[in-house]
């Protein structure tokens, strides 16, 4: 096994060639710590790492680093999400040092949803960098031991260099436009130094497979660990919402039909998700799954169990 | 050009309340082209204001004039007396003109009739769209002549993000084209797509607004 870059559990699982599972934990829209404790209890021992979202959809929530520390105390391994929407390069690098110092060593680099979608749509955005530049910055901090400005990461001239050793994640949306450019953008993230990728949630398996074929043609699956994103459908309404309101997402009609035919929509949604996992495991280059069970963390254990992915390594 | 739109009439009416002798001063440059603050718009605004005043029984003398540009000192000479005679000037220039007028006539109250929007082009009659963000370090050569700073909602230099759908930006699909789809299409047609495979490093924003208020000094032009 090659040397570990950050030594996180997620990195070990992926390096060892296990089919990895990550989940998502949305911090509360309040200072309520119990929300994190409750969600963490569902996920502990079930998944390899848990993404802690950063004010997702531009709605104010507890900070991802604070919630990440709380999740860590509950026995989870967090993946801290950092978006470029709210902080400039000074604040982000400062937060990376802080996160690492607090034991948070997986970071997912995102551009971030535009604030127009959130609950402070009149705010100013930052976007000093984009997600690819953020990946590059974390890579340089870890491997070159320098900040974006070129300064060495040490407290004074004589002090030792203490760099944040981060396992660097990025996102990929195989469904956005222009489709042909999506794999090029992934290649740019790989060039910037990304270690793992979590994709936008997948419903259109054919399109995802087409994208994975392009990924393999460029040999990218050998340079980066790709976790396929999944969001189990809770209801017909949710399926329609995802289809009609999320840019780039298509939910095929046959899933909608299946859901509308049965009494227990949630059970059917989970069944579909488990089938997807089984199909994804067969695709060359898919190193794991990223389960984004939005406000549905409690159902994650049964999905993972039904997919035959327990116990975790 | 610098584009602008007229403020809501109620806001203007509230601003000029109490004035007995108002000068509405138009600008003959950008805001004339984008039909927000030229001679014609001065006339219309003056008429509406007179009508509203008459209905409310308010006495206010309204004088109209328009100069070539409100961002150059020399053009104010022609209206100096009118400005000094008025108890308030309602400038229909962009934010630059309003401030410059107020700087030159420092004892005068100068009020803005417009909301200044952006550097844009006349896309078609009645439609203006943004093209430049004035970042001070032009990157157009790299992106096929389409600016990601001004035309991507997130100013991404390594776009597009996941919110690009059918050529539109998810921020407002009806009104905003995805700047990165435009860049992609342009470079594809120029057979230069390989350029987009290169990682664009972080930008130096200090040449624009982030470096503080801008100033250009041309030693060779100084008198």
Coordinates of C-alpha atoms in Angstrom, one line a residue, chain B residues 7 11-27 37 42 45-46 49 60-67 69-70 75-76 78-114:
Chain B
X7 CA -35.4 55.0 -9.5
X11 CA -38.4 57.4 -4.2
X12 CA -37.6 60.4 -6.4
X13 CA -40.6 62.3 -5.3
X14 CA -39.7 61.7 -1.6
X15 CA -36.1 62.8 -2.3
X16 CA -37.0 66.2 -3.8
X17 CA -39.7 67.0 -1.3
X18 CA -39.3 70.5 0.0
X19 CA -37.4 71.8 -2.9
X20 CA -38.8 75.1 -4.3
X21 CA -36.5 75.4 -7.2
X22 CA -35.3 72.1 -8.7
X23 CA -32.9 71.5 -11.6
X24 CA -33.2 68.2 -13.3
X25 CA -29.9 67.7 -15.0
X26 CA -29.5 65.0 -17.7
X27 CA -26.3 63.5 -19.0
X37 CA -31.1 59.9 -18.1
X42 CA -35.3 64.6 -18.2
X45 CA -39.5 63.0 -15.4
X46 CA -40.0 66.8 -15.2
X49 CA -43.1 65.5 -11.3
X60 CA -42.0 73.7 -7.0
X61 CA -40.3 75.4 -9.9
X62 CA -38.6 72.7 -12.2
X63 CA -35.9 73.6 -14.6
X64 CA -34.6 71.1 -17.1
X65 CA -31.2 70.8 -18.8
X66 CA -28.8 68.2 -20.2
X67 CA -25.1 68.4 -20.6
X69 CA -21.2 64.5 -19.8
X70 CA -21.4 64.8 -16.0
X75 CA -19.3 70.6 -19.6
X76 CA -20.7 72.0 -16.3
X78 CA -22.9 76.0 -19.5
X79 CA -25.2 75.1 -16.6
X80 CA -23.2 76.7 -13.7
X81 CA -25.8 79.5 -13.2
X82 CA -28.8 77.2 -13.3
X83 CA -27.1 74.9 -10.8
X84 CA -26.3 77.7 -8.4
X85 CA -29.8 79.2 -8.7
X86 CA -31.5 75.9 -7.8
X87 CA -32.0 74.7 -4.3
X88 CA -31.5 71.1 -5.3
X89 CA -30.1 69.3 -8.4
X90 CA -31.7 66.0 -9.4
X91 CA -29.0 64.5 -11.5
X92 CA -29.9 61.9 -14.1
X93 CA -26.3 60.8 -14.6
X94 CA -24.8 57.6 -13.4
X95 CA -23.3 57.5 -9.9
X96 CA -20.1 59.0 -11.2
X97 CA -21.9 62.1 -12.6
X98 CA -23.9 62.6 -9.5
X99 CA -20.8 62.7 -7.4
X100 CA -18.8 64.8 -9.7
X101 CA -21.5 67.4 -10.0
X102 CA -21.7 67.5 -6.2
X103 CA -17.9 67.8 -5.9
X104 CA -17.8 70.7 -8.3
X105 CA -20.7 72.5 -6.7
X106 CA -19.9 71.6 -3.2
X107 CA -22.5 73.8 -1.6
X108 CA -25.3 72.3 -3.7
X109 CA -27.5 69.4 -2.8
X110 CA -27.2 66.9 -5.6
X111 CA -29.6 63.9 -5.7
X112 CA -29.5 60.8 -7.8
X113 CA -32.5 60.0 -10.0
X114 CA -31.0 56.8 -11.3

